[in-house]
Coordinates of C-alpha atoms and ligand atoms in Angstrom, one line a residue:
Chain A
M137 CA -13.3 -30.4 -26.2
E138 CA -10.2 -31.7 -28.0
K139 CA -7.3 -30.1 -26.2
I140 CA -6.4 -28.6 -22.8
L141 CA -3.3 -26.5 -22.4
V142 CA -1.6 -26.4 -19.0
G143 CA 1.3 -24.2 -17.9
L144 CA 4.1 -25.7 -15.8
K145 CA 6.5 -23.2 -14.4
R146 CA 9.8 -24.3 -13.0
V147 CA 10.2 -22.6 -9.6
V148 CA 12.2 -23.0 -6.4
D149 CA 10.6 -25.8 -4.4
Y150 CA 8.1 -24.5 -1.8
N151 CA 10.0 -26.1 1.1
V152 CA 13.2 -24.1 0.4
R153 CA 13.8 -21.0 2.5
V154 CA 14.8 -18.5 -0.2
R155 CA 17.7 -16.2 0.6
V156 CA 18.8 -13.0 -1.0
R157 CA 22.4 -13.1 -2.4
P158 CA 25.0 -11.2 -0.4
D159 CA 25.6 -8.8 -3.3
N160 CA 21.8 -8.0 -3.6
S161 CA 21.7 -9.1 -7.2
G162 CA 18.9 -11.6 -6.8
V163 CA 17.9 -14.6 -4.7
E164 CA 20.2 -17.7 -4.3
T165 CA 19.1 -20.4 -6.8
D166 CA 22.4 -22.2 -7.2
G167 CA 22.1 -25.8 -5.9
V168 CA 18.5 -25.1 -4.8
K169 CA 15.8 -27.7 -5.3
M170 CA 13.5 -26.8 -8.2
S171 CA 10.0 -28.1 -8.8
I172 CA 6.8 -27.6 -10.7
N173 CA 5.0 -24.5 -9.3
P174 CA 2.5 -26.1 -6.8
F175 CA -0.5 -24.4 -8.3
D176 CA 0.5 -25.8 -11.7
E177 CA 0.5 -29.3 -10.4
I178 CA -3.1 -28.7 -9.4
A179 CA -3.9 -27.2 -12.8
L180 CA -2.5 -30.3 -14.5
E181 CA -4.4 -32.7 -12.1
E182 CA -7.6 -30.9 -13.0
A183 CA -7.0 -31.2 -16.7
L184 CA -6.2 -34.9 -16.3
R185 CA -9.5 -35.4 -14.4
I186 CA -11.4 -33.7 -17.2
K187 CA -9.8 -36.0 -19.7
E188 CA -10.5 -39.0 -17.5
R189 CA -14.2 -38.0 -17.5
G190 CA -14.2 -38.1 -21.3
Q191 CA -14.5 -34.4 -21.7
A192 CA -11.1 -33.8 -23.3
Q193 CA -8.9 -35.8 -25.6
E194 CA -5.4 -34.4 -25.2
I195 CA -3.5 -32.6 -22.4
I196 CA -0.5 -30.5 -23.5
V197 CA 1.9 -29.2 -20.8
V198 CA 3.9 -26.0 -21.6
S199 CA 6.9 -24.5 -19.9
I200 CA 8.6 -21.3 -20.8
G201 CA 12.2 -21.0 -19.6
A202 CA 15.6 -22.6 -19.4
P203 CA 16.4 -26.1 -20.9
E204 CA 16.2 -27.5 -17.4
A205 CA 12.5 -27.0 -17.4
Q206 CA 12.4 -30.2 -19.4
Q207 CA 12.6 -31.9 -16.0
Q208 CA 9.3 -30.4 -14.9
L209 CA 7.7 -31.2 -18.3
R210 CA 8.8 -34.8 -17.9
T211 CA 7.2 -34.9 -14.5
G212 CA 4.0 -33.5 -16.1
L213 CA 4.1 -36.3 -18.7
A214 CA 4.6 -38.9 -16.0
M215 CA 1.6 -37.5 -14.2
G216 CA -0.4 -38.2 -17.4
A217 CA -0.1 -35.4 -19.9
D218 CA 0.1 -36.5 -23.5
R219 CA 2.6 -34.1 -24.9
A220 CA 4.9 -31.3 -23.8
I221 CA 6.2 -28.1 -25.3
L222 CA 9.2 -26.2 -24.0
V223 CA 9.6 -22.6 -25.1
E224 CA 13.2 -22.1 -24.6
T225 CA 14.6 -18.8 -23.6
A226 CA 17.7 -17.7 -21.7
E227 CA 16.4 -14.4 -20.3
A228 CA 13.8 -13.8 -17.6
V229 CA 10.3 -13.6 -19.2
S230 CA 7.7 -11.1 -17.9
P231 CA 4.1 -12.2 -17.3
L232 CA 3.0 -10.1 -20.3
M233 CA 5.6 -11.8 -22.5
T234 CA 4.6 -15.2 -21.0
A235 CA 1.0 -14.4 -21.9
K236 CA 2.0 -13.5 -25.5
L237 CA 3.9 -16.8 -25.9
F238 CA 0.9 -18.7 -24.6
L239 CA -1.3 -16.9 -27.0
A240 CA 0.9 -17.8 -29.9
L241 CA 0.7 -21.5 -28.8
I242 CA -3.1 -21.2 -28.5
Q243 CA -3.2 -20.0 -32.1
R244 CA -1.3 -23.1 -33.1
E245 CA -3.0 -25.7 -30.9
K246 CA -6.6 -24.2 -30.6
P247 CA -7.3 -25.6 -27.1
G248 CA -10.8 -25.6 -25.7
L249 CA -9.4 -24.6 -22.3
V250 CA -6.2 -23.3 -20.7
I251 CA -5.5 -24.0 -17.1
L252 CA -2.8 -22.2 -15.3
G253 CA -1.8 -21.8 -11.7
K254 CA -3.2 -18.8 -9.8
Q255 CA 0.3 -17.6 -9.0
G256 CA 3.9 -18.5 -9.4
I257 CA 5.3 -19.0 -5.9
D258 CA 8.6 -17.4 -7.1
H259 CA 7.5 -13.8 -7.9
D260 CA 4.0 -14.2 -6.5
N261 CA 2.9 -12.2 -9.6
N262 CA -0.6 -13.6 -10.0
Q263 CA -0.9 -12.2 -13.5
T264 CA -0.3 -14.5 -16.4
G265 CA -3.8 -16.1 -16.7
Q266 CA -5.6 -12.7 -16.5
M267 CA -3.2 -11.3 -19.1
L268 CA -3.6 -14.2 -21.4
S269 CA -7.4 -14.2 -21.4
A270 CA -7.3 -10.4 -22.0
L271 CA -5.1 -10.8 -25.1
W272 CA -7.1 -13.8 -26.3
D273 CA -10.3 -11.8 -25.7
R274 CA -11.8 -14.7 -23.8
P275 CA -13.3 -15.3 -20.3
Q276 CA -11.1 -15.7 -17.2
A277 CA -12.0 -17.6 -14.1
T278 CA -9.3 -17.0 -11.5
F279 CA -8.7 -18.7 -8.1
A280 CA -10.8 -21.7 -9.1
S281 CA -11.7 -24.2 -6.3
K282 CA -14.2 -26.1 -8.5
L283 CA -14.5 -26.6 -12.2
E284 CA -17.4 -28.2 -14.1
I285 CA -17.4 -28.5 -17.8
N286 CA -20.9 -28.5 -19.4
G287 CA -20.4 -28.7 -23.2
E288 CA -19.7 -25.2 -24.5
T289 CA -19.6 -23.6 -21.0
A290 CA -17.9 -24.1 -17.7
R291 CA -19.2 -23.3 -14.2
V292 CA -16.4 -22.3 -11.9
T293 CA -16.4 -21.7 -8.1
R294 CA -13.8 -19.1 -7.2
E295 CA -12.2 -18.4 -3.9
V296 CA -12.6 -14.6 -3.3
D297 CA -12.0 -12.5 -0.2
A298 CA -15.7 -12.6 0.6
G299 CA -16.2 -16.3 0.2
L300 CA -17.0 -18.5 -2.8
E301 CA -18.2 -16.9 -6.0
V302 CA -19.7 -18.9 -8.9
N303 CA -19.2 -17.8 -12.5
E304 CA -20.4 -19.3 -15.7
I305 CA -18.1 -18.8 -18.7
D306 CA -18.2 -19.7 -22.3
L307 CA -15.4 -21.8 -23.7
P308 CA -12.7 -21.5 -24.7
A309 CA -11.4 -19.7 -21.6
V310 CA -8.6 -19.4 -19.1
V311 CA -9.0 -20.9 -15.6
T312 CA -6.4 -20.4 -12.9
A313 CA -6.2 -23.0 -10.2
D314 CA -6.3 -22.3 -6.4
L315 CA -5.1 -24.7 -3.7
R316 CA -8.4 -26.5 -3.0
L317 CA -9.3 -27.3 -6.6
N318 CA -8.0 -30.9 -6.1
E319 CA -5.1 -32.9 -4.6
P320 CA -2.6 -33.8 -7.3
R321 CA -1.7 -37.5 -7.8
Y322 CA 1.7 -39.0 -7.0
V323 CA 3.8 -40.1 -9.9
K324 CA 4.4 -43.8 -10.1
L325 CA 7.7 -45.3 -11.3
P326 CA 6.3 -47.1 -14.4
D327 CA 4.7 -43.8 -15.5
I328 CA 8.1 -42.1 -15.3
M329 CA 9.5 -44.8 -17.6
K330 CA 6.6 -44.4 -20.0
A331 CA 6.9 -40.6 -20.0
K332 CA 10.4 -40.9 -21.5
N333 CA 8.7 -41.9 -24.8
K334 CA 6.1 -39.1 -24.9
P335 CA 6.7 -36.2 -27.3
L336 CA 8.5 -33.1 -25.9
D337 CA 9.0 -30.4 -28.5
V338 CA 11.5 -27.6 -27.9
I339 CA 10.9 -24.4 -29.7
T340 CA 12.6 -21.0 -29.2
R341 CA 10.9 -17.9 -28.0
D342 CA 11.7 -16.1 -31.2
E343 CA 9.7 -18.7 -33.2
L344 CA 6.6 -17.5 -31.4
V345 CA 7.0 -13.8 -30.6
T346 CA 9.6 -11.5 -31.9
A347 CA 8.6 -8.0 -30.6
A348 CA 9.8 -7.0 -27.1
T349 CA 7.7 -5.6 -24.3
A350 CA 8.5 -2.6 -22.2
D351 CA 9.6 -4.4 -19.1
I352 CA 9.8 -3.6 -15.4
Q353 CA 13.4 -3.8 -14.4
P354 CA 14.6 -5.2 -11.0
V355 CA 17.1 -2.8 -9.4
T356 CA 18.1 -4.5 -6.2
Y357 CA 17.0 -7.2 -3.9
E358 CA 17.1 -7.1 -0.1
A359 CA 16.2 -9.4 2.8
P360 CA 13.0 -8.5 4.7
T361 CA 13.5 -6.8 8.0
E362 CA 13.7 -9.5 10.7
R363 CA 11.3 -9.3 13.7
E364 CA 13.0 -8.9 17.1
K365 CA 13.3 -11.9 19.3
G366 CA 10.3 -12.2 21.6
V367 CA 9.8 -13.5 25.1
M368 CA 8.5 -16.8 26.4
V369 CA 5.9 -16.7 29.1
E370 CA 5.3 -19.6 31.6
D371 CA 1.5 -19.6 31.8
V372 CA -1.7 -17.8 30.9
A373 CA -1.2 -15.3 33.8
G374 CA 2.2 -14.4 32.3
L375 CA 0.6 -14.0 28.9
V376 CA -2.1 -11.7 30.2
T377 CA 0.5 -9.6 32.0
A378 CA 2.7 -9.4 28.9
L379 CA -0.3 -8.2 26.8
K380 CA -1.3 -5.6 29.4
D381 CA 2.3 -4.3 29.4
K382 CA 2.1 -3.7 25.7
G383 CA -1.3 -2.0 26.1
L384 CA -3.1 -4.6 24.1
L385 CA -5.7 -5.5 26.7
Chain B
M66 CA 3.2 15.5 -12.5
S67 CA 1.6 12.1 -12.0
K68 CA -2.1 11.5 -12.8
I69 CA -3.3 8.5 -10.9
L70 CA -6.5 6.5 -11.4
I71 CA -7.5 4.2 -8.6
I72 CA -10.1 1.5 -9.2
A73 CA -12.4 1.5 -6.1
E74 CA -13.3 -1.7 -4.4
H75 CA -16.8 -1.5 -2.8
T76 CA -19.9 -3.4 -2.0
N77 CA -22.2 -1.0 -4.0
D78 CA -23.2 0.5 -0.6
T79 CA -19.8 1.3 1.0
A80 CA -16.2 1.4 0.0
N81 CA -14.0 -1.5 1.0
A82 CA -11.2 -0.5 3.4
S83 CA -8.8 -1.4 0.6
T84 CA -9.9 1.7 -1.3
A85 CA -8.7 4.2 1.3
K86 CA -5.4 2.3 1.6
C87 CA -4.8 2.4 -2.1
I88 CA -5.4 6.2 -2.0
Q89 CA -2.9 6.5 0.8
C90 CA -0.3 4.6 -1.3
A91 CA -1.0 6.9 -4.2
T92 CA -0.6 10.1 -2.1
E93 CA 3.0 9.0 -1.5
I94 CA 3.8 9.6 -5.1
P95 CA 5.3 13.0 -5.4
N96 CA 3.2 15.6 -7.1
A97 CA 0.2 13.4 -7.7
E98 CA -3.3 14.1 -8.8
I99 CA -5.6 11.3 -7.7
D100 CA -8.9 10.3 -9.3
V101 CA -11.0 7.3 -8.2
A102 CA -13.2 5.3 -10.5
V103 CA -16.4 3.7 -9.1
F104 CA -17.8 1.0 -11.3
S105 CA -21.2 0.0 -10.1
D106 CA -24.9 -0.3 -10.9
N107 CA -25.7 2.5 -8.6
G108 CA -22.7 4.1 -7.0
E109 CA -24.1 7.2 -5.5
S110 CA -23.4 6.5 -1.8
V111 CA -20.0 4.9 -2.6
A112 CA -19.0 8.0 -4.7
N113 CA -20.1 10.3 -1.9
E114 CA -18.1 8.4 0.6
I115 CA -14.9 8.4 -1.5
A116 CA -15.3 12.1 -2.4
K117 CA -14.6 12.8 1.3
M118 CA -11.4 10.8 1.3
D119 CA -8.3 12.9 1.8
G120 CA -6.1 13.4 -1.3
V121 CA -8.8 12.6 -3.9
T122 CA -9.3 15.2 -6.7
K123 CA -12.2 13.6 -8.6
V124 CA -14.5 10.7 -8.3
I125 CA -15.7 9.2 -11.6
R126 CA -19.0 7.2 -11.5
I127 CA -19.4 4.6 -14.2
E128 CA -22.8 3.0 -14.0
H129 CA -23.9 -0.1 -15.8
D130 CA -26.3 -3.0 -14.8
A131 CA -23.4 -5.4 -15.5
N132 CA -21.4 -3.8 -12.7
S133 CA -23.6 -5.0 -9.9
N134 CA -21.2 -7.8 -9.2
P135 CA -17.7 -7.0 -10.5
M136 CA -16.3 -9.3 -13.1
A137 CA -12.8 -8.6 -14.5
A138 CA -13.7 -9.4 -18.1
L139 CA -16.4 -6.7 -18.0
I140 CA -14.8 -4.1 -15.9
A141 CA -11.4 -4.1 -17.6
P142 CA -12.6 -2.7 -21.0
Q143 CA -14.5 0.0 -19.0
V144 CA -11.3 1.0 -17.2
I145 CA -9.6 1.2 -20.6
S146 CA -12.4 3.5 -21.8
I147 CA -11.5 6.1 -19.1
S148 CA -7.8 5.5 -18.8
K149 CA -6.6 8.1 -21.3
G150 CA -4.1 10.7 -19.8
Y151 CA -3.3 8.7 -16.6
T152 CA 0.3 8.0 -15.8
H153 CA -0.6 5.4 -13.1
I154 CA -3.6 3.0 -12.6
F155 CA -3.7 1.4 -9.2
G156 CA -6.0 -1.2 -7.7
P157 CA -5.9 -3.1 -4.3
S158 CA -4.0 -6.4 -4.0
T159 CA -7.2 -8.1 -2.9
T160 CA -8.9 -10.9 -5.0
F161 CA -10.9 -8.1 -6.7
G162 CA -7.8 -6.2 -7.7
K163 CA -5.6 -9.2 -8.5
D164 CA -8.3 -10.5 -10.8
L165 CA -8.8 -7.1 -12.6
M166 CA -5.6 -5.2 -12.8
P167 CA -3.5 -7.7 -14.9
R168 CA -6.4 -7.8 -17.4
V169 CA -6.3 -4.0 -17.6
A170 CA -2.5 -4.0 -18.0
A171 CA -2.6 -6.6 -20.8
L172 CA -5.2 -4.6 -22.7
M173 CA -2.9 -1.6 -22.5
D174 CA 0.1 -3.8 -23.5
V175 CA 2.0 -3.1 -20.4
N176 CA 3.4 -5.2 -17.6
Q177 CA 1.9 -4.9 -14.1
I178 CA 3.6 -4.5 -10.7
S179 CA 2.1 -6.7 -8.0
D180 CA 1.9 -5.8 -4.3
V181 CA 3.5 -2.4 -4.1
M182 CA 4.6 -2.0 -0.5
E183 CA 6.7 1.2 -0.8
I184 CA 6.9 4.0 -3.2
L185 CA 10.4 5.3 -3.8
D186 CA 9.5 7.7 -6.6
S187 CA 6.9 7.9 -9.4
H188 CA 8.4 4.9 -11.2
K189 CA 10.3 3.1 -8.5
F190 CA 8.7 0.7 -6.1
K191 CA 9.4 -2.0 -3.6
Q192 CA 7.5 -5.3 -3.7
P193 CA 7.7 -8.6 -1.8
I194 CA 8.5 -11.8 -3.7
Y195 CA 9.1 -15.5 -2.7
A196 CA 6.4 -15.3 0.0
G197 CA 8.0 -12.2 1.4
N198 CA 11.5 -13.8 1.8
A199 CA 12.9 -11.1 -0.5
I200 CA 12.0 -7.6 -1.3
V201 CA 12.8 -6.3 -4.7
T202 CA 13.1 -2.7 -5.9
V203 CA 11.8 -2.3 -9.4
E204 CA 11.8 0.4 -11.9
A205 CA 8.9 0.8 -14.4
P206 CA 9.4 2.2 -17.8
T207 CA 8.4 5.9 -18.0
T208 CA 7.2 5.6 -21.6
V209 CA 4.0 3.7 -20.7
P210 CA 1.5 3.9 -17.9
V211 CA 2.3 2.2 -14.6
V212 CA -0.4 -0.4 -13.7
A213 CA 0.0 -1.8 -10.2
T214 CA -1.7 -3.5 -7.3
V215 CA -1.2 -2.1 -3.8
R216 CA -0.3 -4.4 -0.9
I217 CA -3.0 -3.0 1.4
A218 CA -1.4 -4.4 4.6
S219 CA 1.4 -1.9 4.0
Y220 CA -0.8 1.2 4.2
R221 CA -3.1 2.9 6.6
A222 CA -6.4 4.3 5.4
V223 CA -6.6 8.0 4.4
G224 CA -8.8 10.3 6.5
S225 CA -12.1 11.6 5.4
S226 CA -12.1 15.4 5.5
G227 CA -11.9 15.9 1.8
S228 CA -14.4 17.1 -0.7
A229 CA -13.6 15.9 -4.2
Q230 CA -15.9 16.6 -7.2
I231 CA -18.0 13.8 -8.5
E232 CA -18.4 13.2 -12.2
S233 CA -20.4 10.6 -14.2
A234 CA -18.8 9.0 -17.3
E235 CA -20.9 7.6 -20.1
L236 CA -20.0 4.2 -21.4
D237 CA -20.1 3.8 -25.2
I238 CA -18.6 0.4 -25.5
D239 CA -20.2 -3.0 -25.8
L240 CA -19.4 -5.3 -22.9
P241 CA -18.7 -9.0 -23.6
S242 CA -21.5 -11.6 -22.8
H243 CA -19.1 -14.5 -22.4
S244 CA -18.8 -14.3 -18.6
R245 CA -21.7 -14.4 -16.2
F246 CA -22.0 -13.9 -12.5
I247 CA -24.1 -16.7 -10.9
G248 CA -23.8 -16.0 -7.2
I249 CA -21.7 -15.7 -4.1
Q250 CA -21.7 -17.7 -1.0
A251 CA -20.4 -15.4 1.7
A252 CA -20.4 -16.1 5.4
T253 CA -22.2 -13.4 7.3
S254 CA -20.8 -12.8 10.7
D255 CA -20.8 -10.0 13.3
R256 CA -17.2 -10.4 13.9
P257 CA -14.7 -7.7 12.8
D258 CA -13.5 -8.2 9.2
L259 CA -10.3 -10.2 9.1
Q260 CA -8.5 -7.7 6.8
T261 CA -9.2 -4.7 9.0
A262 CA -9.6 -6.0 12.5
A263 CA -7.2 -4.6 15.1
K264 CA -7.0 -8.0 16.8
V265 CA -7.1 -11.4 15.2
V266 CA -7.1 -14.9 16.6
S267 CA -6.2 -17.7 14.3
G268 CA -6.4 -21.5 14.6
G269 CA -4.6 -24.2 12.9
R270 CA -4.7 -27.9 12.2
A271 CA -4.3 -28.6 15.9
L272 CA -7.9 -27.7 16.5
G273 CA -8.8 -31.1 14.9
S274 CA -12.4 -30.4 13.9
E275 CA -15.0 -27.8 13.1
E276 CA -16.6 -28.3 16.5
N277 CA -13.3 -27.8 18.3
F278 CA -12.8 -24.6 16.4
E279 CA -15.6 -23.0 18.4
I280 CA -13.1 -22.4 21.2
I281 CA -11.2 -20.0 18.8
Y282 CA -14.4 -18.1 18.0
D283 CA -15.3 -17.9 21.7
L284 CA -11.9 -16.6 22.6
A285 CA -12.0 -14.0 19.8
D286 CA -15.5 -12.9 20.8
S287 CA -14.5 -12.4 24.4
F288 CA -12.3 -9.4 23.3
G289 CA -13.8 -8.4 19.9
A290 CA -11.2 -10.0 17.6
G291 CA -11.5 -11.2 14.1
V292 CA -10.9 -14.8 13.3
G293 CA -8.4 -16.4 10.9
A294 CA -7.0 -19.8 10.1
S295 CA -4.1 -21.6 8.6
R296 CA -4.4 -23.4 5.2
A297 CA -4.4 -26.7 7.0
A298 CA -7.5 -25.7 9.0
V299 CA -9.3 -24.6 5.8
D300 CA -8.2 -27.6 3.8
A301 CA -9.5 -29.9 6.6
G302 CA -12.9 -28.1 6.4
Y303 CA -12.8 -26.7 9.9
V304 CA -13.5 -23.2 8.6
P305 CA -14.3 -21.6 5.2
N306 CA -11.7 -20.5 2.7
E307 CA -12.1 -16.7 3.3
M308 CA -10.5 -17.2 6.7
Q309 CA -7.1 -18.4 5.3
V310 CA -4.2 -16.2 6.3
G311 CA -1.0 -16.3 4.3
Q312 CA 0.8 -16.2 1.0
T313 CA -2.2 -17.5 -0.9
G314 CA -4.8 -16.3 1.6
K315 CA -5.2 -12.9 3.2
I316 CA -2.2 -10.7 4.1
I317 CA -3.1 -8.9 7.3
A318 CA -1.6 -6.3 9.7
P319 CA -3.5 -6.3 13.0
D320 CA -2.1 -4.7 16.1
L321 CA -2.4 -8.1 17.8
Y322 CA -2.2 -11.6 16.2
I323 CA -2.7 -14.7 18.3
A324 CA -1.7 -18.0 16.5
I325 CA -3.1 -21.0 18.2
G326 CA -2.0 -24.5 17.1
I327 CA -0.3 -23.2 14.0
S328 CA 3.3 -24.3 13.3
G329 CA 4.4 -21.2 11.4
A330 CA 5.2 -22.4 7.9
I331 CA 6.7 -19.6 5.7
Q332 CA 3.5 -19.4 3.7
H333 CA 1.6 -18.6 6.8
L334 CA 4.1 -16.2 8.2
T335 CA 3.9 -14.1 5.0
G336 CA 0.4 -13.2 5.9
I337 CA 1.3 -11.8 9.3
K338 CA 4.7 -10.2 8.9
D339 CA 3.3 -6.7 9.5
A340 CA 1.3 -7.6 12.7
G341 CA 2.2 -5.3 15.6
T342 CA 2.5 -8.1 18.2
I343 CA 2.4 -11.8 17.4
V344 CA 1.5 -14.3 20.2
A345 CA 2.0 -18.0 19.6
I346 CA 0.4 -20.8 21.6
N347 CA 1.7 -24.2 20.6
K348 CA 2.5 -27.4 22.5
D349 CA 5.8 -27.9 20.6
A350 CA 8.5 -25.6 22.0
E351 CA 10.4 -26.1 18.7
A352 CA 7.6 -24.9 16.4
P353 CA 8.9 -22.3 14.0
I354 CA 6.1 -19.9 14.9
F355 CA 8.1 -19.1 18.1
E356 CA 10.9 -17.7 16.0
V357 CA 8.7 -14.8 14.9
A358 CA 6.4 -14.5 18.0
D359 CA 6.8 -11.5 20.3
I360 CA 5.2 -13.5 23.1
G361 CA 5.3 -17.3 23.2
L362 CA 3.5 -19.8 25.4
V363 CA 4.2 -23.5 25.2
G364 CA 1.1 -25.5 26.2
D365 CA -1.8 -27.5 25.1
L366 CA -4.3 -25.2 23.4
F367 CA -7.2 -27.1 24.9
D368 CA -6.1 -26.1 28.4
V369 CA -4.7 -22.7 27.5
V370 CA -7.5 -21.3 25.4
P371 CA -10.4 -21.7 27.9
E372 CA -8.1 -20.4 30.6
L373 CA -7.2 -17.4 28.6
K374 CA -10.8 -16.7 27.8
A375 CA -11.7 -16.9 31.5
A376 CA -8.9 -14.5 32.3
L377 CA -10.0 -12.0 29.7
G378 CA -13.7 -12.3 30.3
Ligands
LIG240 C1 1.8 -23.1 -2.6 C2 1.4 -23.1 -1.1 C3 0.7 -22.1 -0.6 C4 0.4 -22.1 0.8 N1 -0.3 -21.0 1.3 C5 -0.6 -21.0 2.6 C6 -1.3 -19.9 3.2 O1 -1.7 -19.0 2.5 N2 -1.6 -20.0 4.5 C7 -1.2 -21.0 5.3 O2 -1.5 -21.0 6.5 N3 -0.5 -22.1 4.8 C8 -0.3 -22.1 3.4 N4 0.4 -23.2 2.9 C9 0.6 -24.4 3.8 C10 1.7 -24.3 4.7 O3 2.9 -24.8 4.1 C11 1.5 -25.2 6.0 O4 1.2 -26.6 5.5 C12 0.3 -24.8 6.8 O5 0.4 -23.4 7.1 C13 0.3 -25.6 8.1 O6 -0.9 -25.3 8.9 P1 -0.9 -25.5 10.4 O7 0.2 -24.7 11.0 O8 -2.2 -25.3 10.9 O9 -0.6 -27.1 10.6 P2 0.7 -27.9 11.1 O10 1.9 -27.5 10.3 O11 0.3 -29.3 11.1 O12 0.9 -27.4 12.6 C14 0.0 -27.7 13.6 C15 0.7 -27.2 14.9 O13 -0.2 -27.3 16.0 C16 0.6 -27.8 17.1 N5 -0.3 -28.5 18.0 C17 -0.8 -29.7 17.8 N6 -1.7 -30.0 18.8 C18 -1.6 -29.0 19.7 C19 -2.3 -28.7 20.9 N7 -3.2 -29.6 21.5 N8 -2.1 -27.5 21.5 C20 -1.2 -26.6 21.0 N9 -0.5 -26.9 19.8 C21 -0.8 -28.0 19.2 C22 1.7 -28.6 16.5 O14 2.8 -28.6 17.4 C23 2.0 -27.8 15.2 O15 3.0 -26.9 15.4 C24 0.7 -23.2 1.6 C25 1.5 -24.2 1.0 C26 1.8 -24.2 -0.3 C27 2.6 -25.4 -0.9
LIG241 N1 7.5 -19.5 -17.5 C1 6.3 -20.1 -17.4 N2 6.1 -21.4 -17.9 C2 4.9 -22.0 -17.8 N3 3.9 -21.5 -17.2 C3 4.0 -20.2 -16.7 C4 5.2 -19.5 -16.7 N4 5.0 -18.3 -16.1 C5 3.7 -18.3 -15.7 N5 3.1 -19.5 -16.0 C6 1.7 -19.9 -15.7 O1 1.0 -18.8 -15.1 C7 0.7 -19.0 -13.8 C8 0.7 -17.7 -13.0 O2 2.1 -17.2 -13.0 P1 2.4 -15.7 -12.5 O3 1.6 -14.8 -13.2 O4 3.9 -15.6 -12.8 O5 2.2 -15.7 -11.0 C9 1.6 -20.1 -13.3 O6 1.1 -20.8 -12.2 C10 1.8 -20.9 -14.6 O7 0.7 -21.8 -14.7

């Protein structure tokens, strides 16, 4: 295939312990470390490997969001992507709108494959890939832990609740990456320098999609209820007694 | 009045526990009439089982050879074909529902709510975000149907003293041929299912090998518990992927959860927040798991676990 499109979402880094703002208006993102969504790094790594096997020519990374998402796109270029597109928008974008924006890009770029993460670790939506493939009227293979491209089709191993499921899908299609698909490479300093010269196009949301969607509105945010402080026991006998006291044995 | 359609998850023989929990969630919507759709190749026994579940008005059987193994790309257009008139369409937040429901929502041109954990009214819900570190209340537009997945760990299963009618729906749509089910590799075990077990024992990276993980199975078997694991234990190949508990694995709510050699990363804790009692066994007294544990024991698991098994057995 010629092109693979990869989504890179800018999210709060997975090591950050996210806190709700005191006024319940959202979560604290000021001064918090932002990174590429971990599943998207895996998605990009997979695309790069497909290209390195000679099964694709060009990897395009896409981010939808604030101008700052250029940082994540630059990291993607340093990892090895050929080109980047930022769809700039000031407001929050719902998964349905994200899927519509990706679809508009698909119509421009005509990729043979789109690889997204299985979920954004910010809102834990787990929706965009499924929505995109529905709108595109193409196959979806979610939660992929293995991906094999065989000409016009792909064989995908998917991590499902019961175990590992294997699907065969016609291309083009949407695949969403799970944790065990691969281990993303580290970016090397010379690659960061080289990435500065790779193309990064900025387009506005309105250039792609003008109609609005009926969105689900956040009303208020709260911290989860904390568990009460527990007890420490000295030894196994103490543990067994504590369990018996709670009626668990 | 709300008219709710629930997409049943089942094995073709029996309903998955997630189905009865989704129904419980739907019953919490005021003034609701609840129908359940069973997509299968032969759903008679599943339909009979669901017809007995409390709160169900009608079970709709949709039969097609292509439904023997559910694939979202094939089920979604079938859901659309029977969706007319419903104000809400719910599915479980299991891999089955997560795969399917956003596809259904997009075909209807609506957004989807993930992981409903509490119903406030017919269009107002609570859901966890950021690995459960925040809970957001959201309001869905009333002008379009609500499509949502239900966080099954937040709900108990409905009882089974009902008697709903069962109807068959004819399909007059062509299903796509672009997606094909090849097979599934599922571990068979006599242990209680991780997602419904009352007691679960989990092991982490500290186990060190597939062989060493046997002591976790032995302990679990000595008191009839299900077995789970941290991501690190799955990544290292000690246990299969379906045993992963956490943000990106299974979210569970057993009465008793015993975490052994697991540090307690936020992504893991997300999966066990609703457990009744959390027990942690770890040799590092500073491990974050102790911050959430109800009962903590500092010690080397290779000493503690055999001793605990002996004490229980
Ligand atoms: C996007 C993303 C999603 C993730 N999703 C999940 C998820 O769904 N589930 C999940 O679990 N993780 C998930 N993780 C990984 C998570 O961040 C942690 O890396 C993981 O949970 C660590 O597993 P662990 O506790 O087994 O290993 P470690 O963190 O290495 O902890 C091992 C523990 O064992 C203790 N120990 C060592 N030897 C002994 C001994 N002999 N006796 C007793 N104790 C001992 C140590 O003190 C330590 O506390 C995710 C990460 C990311 C980035
Ligand atoms: N704003 C965005 N920019 C780029 N990719 C995105 C964006 N939102 C979602 N995606 C992609 O869709 C995947 C699933 O996201 P979500 O449905 O929000 O959980 C992510 O892992 C990304 O690959």
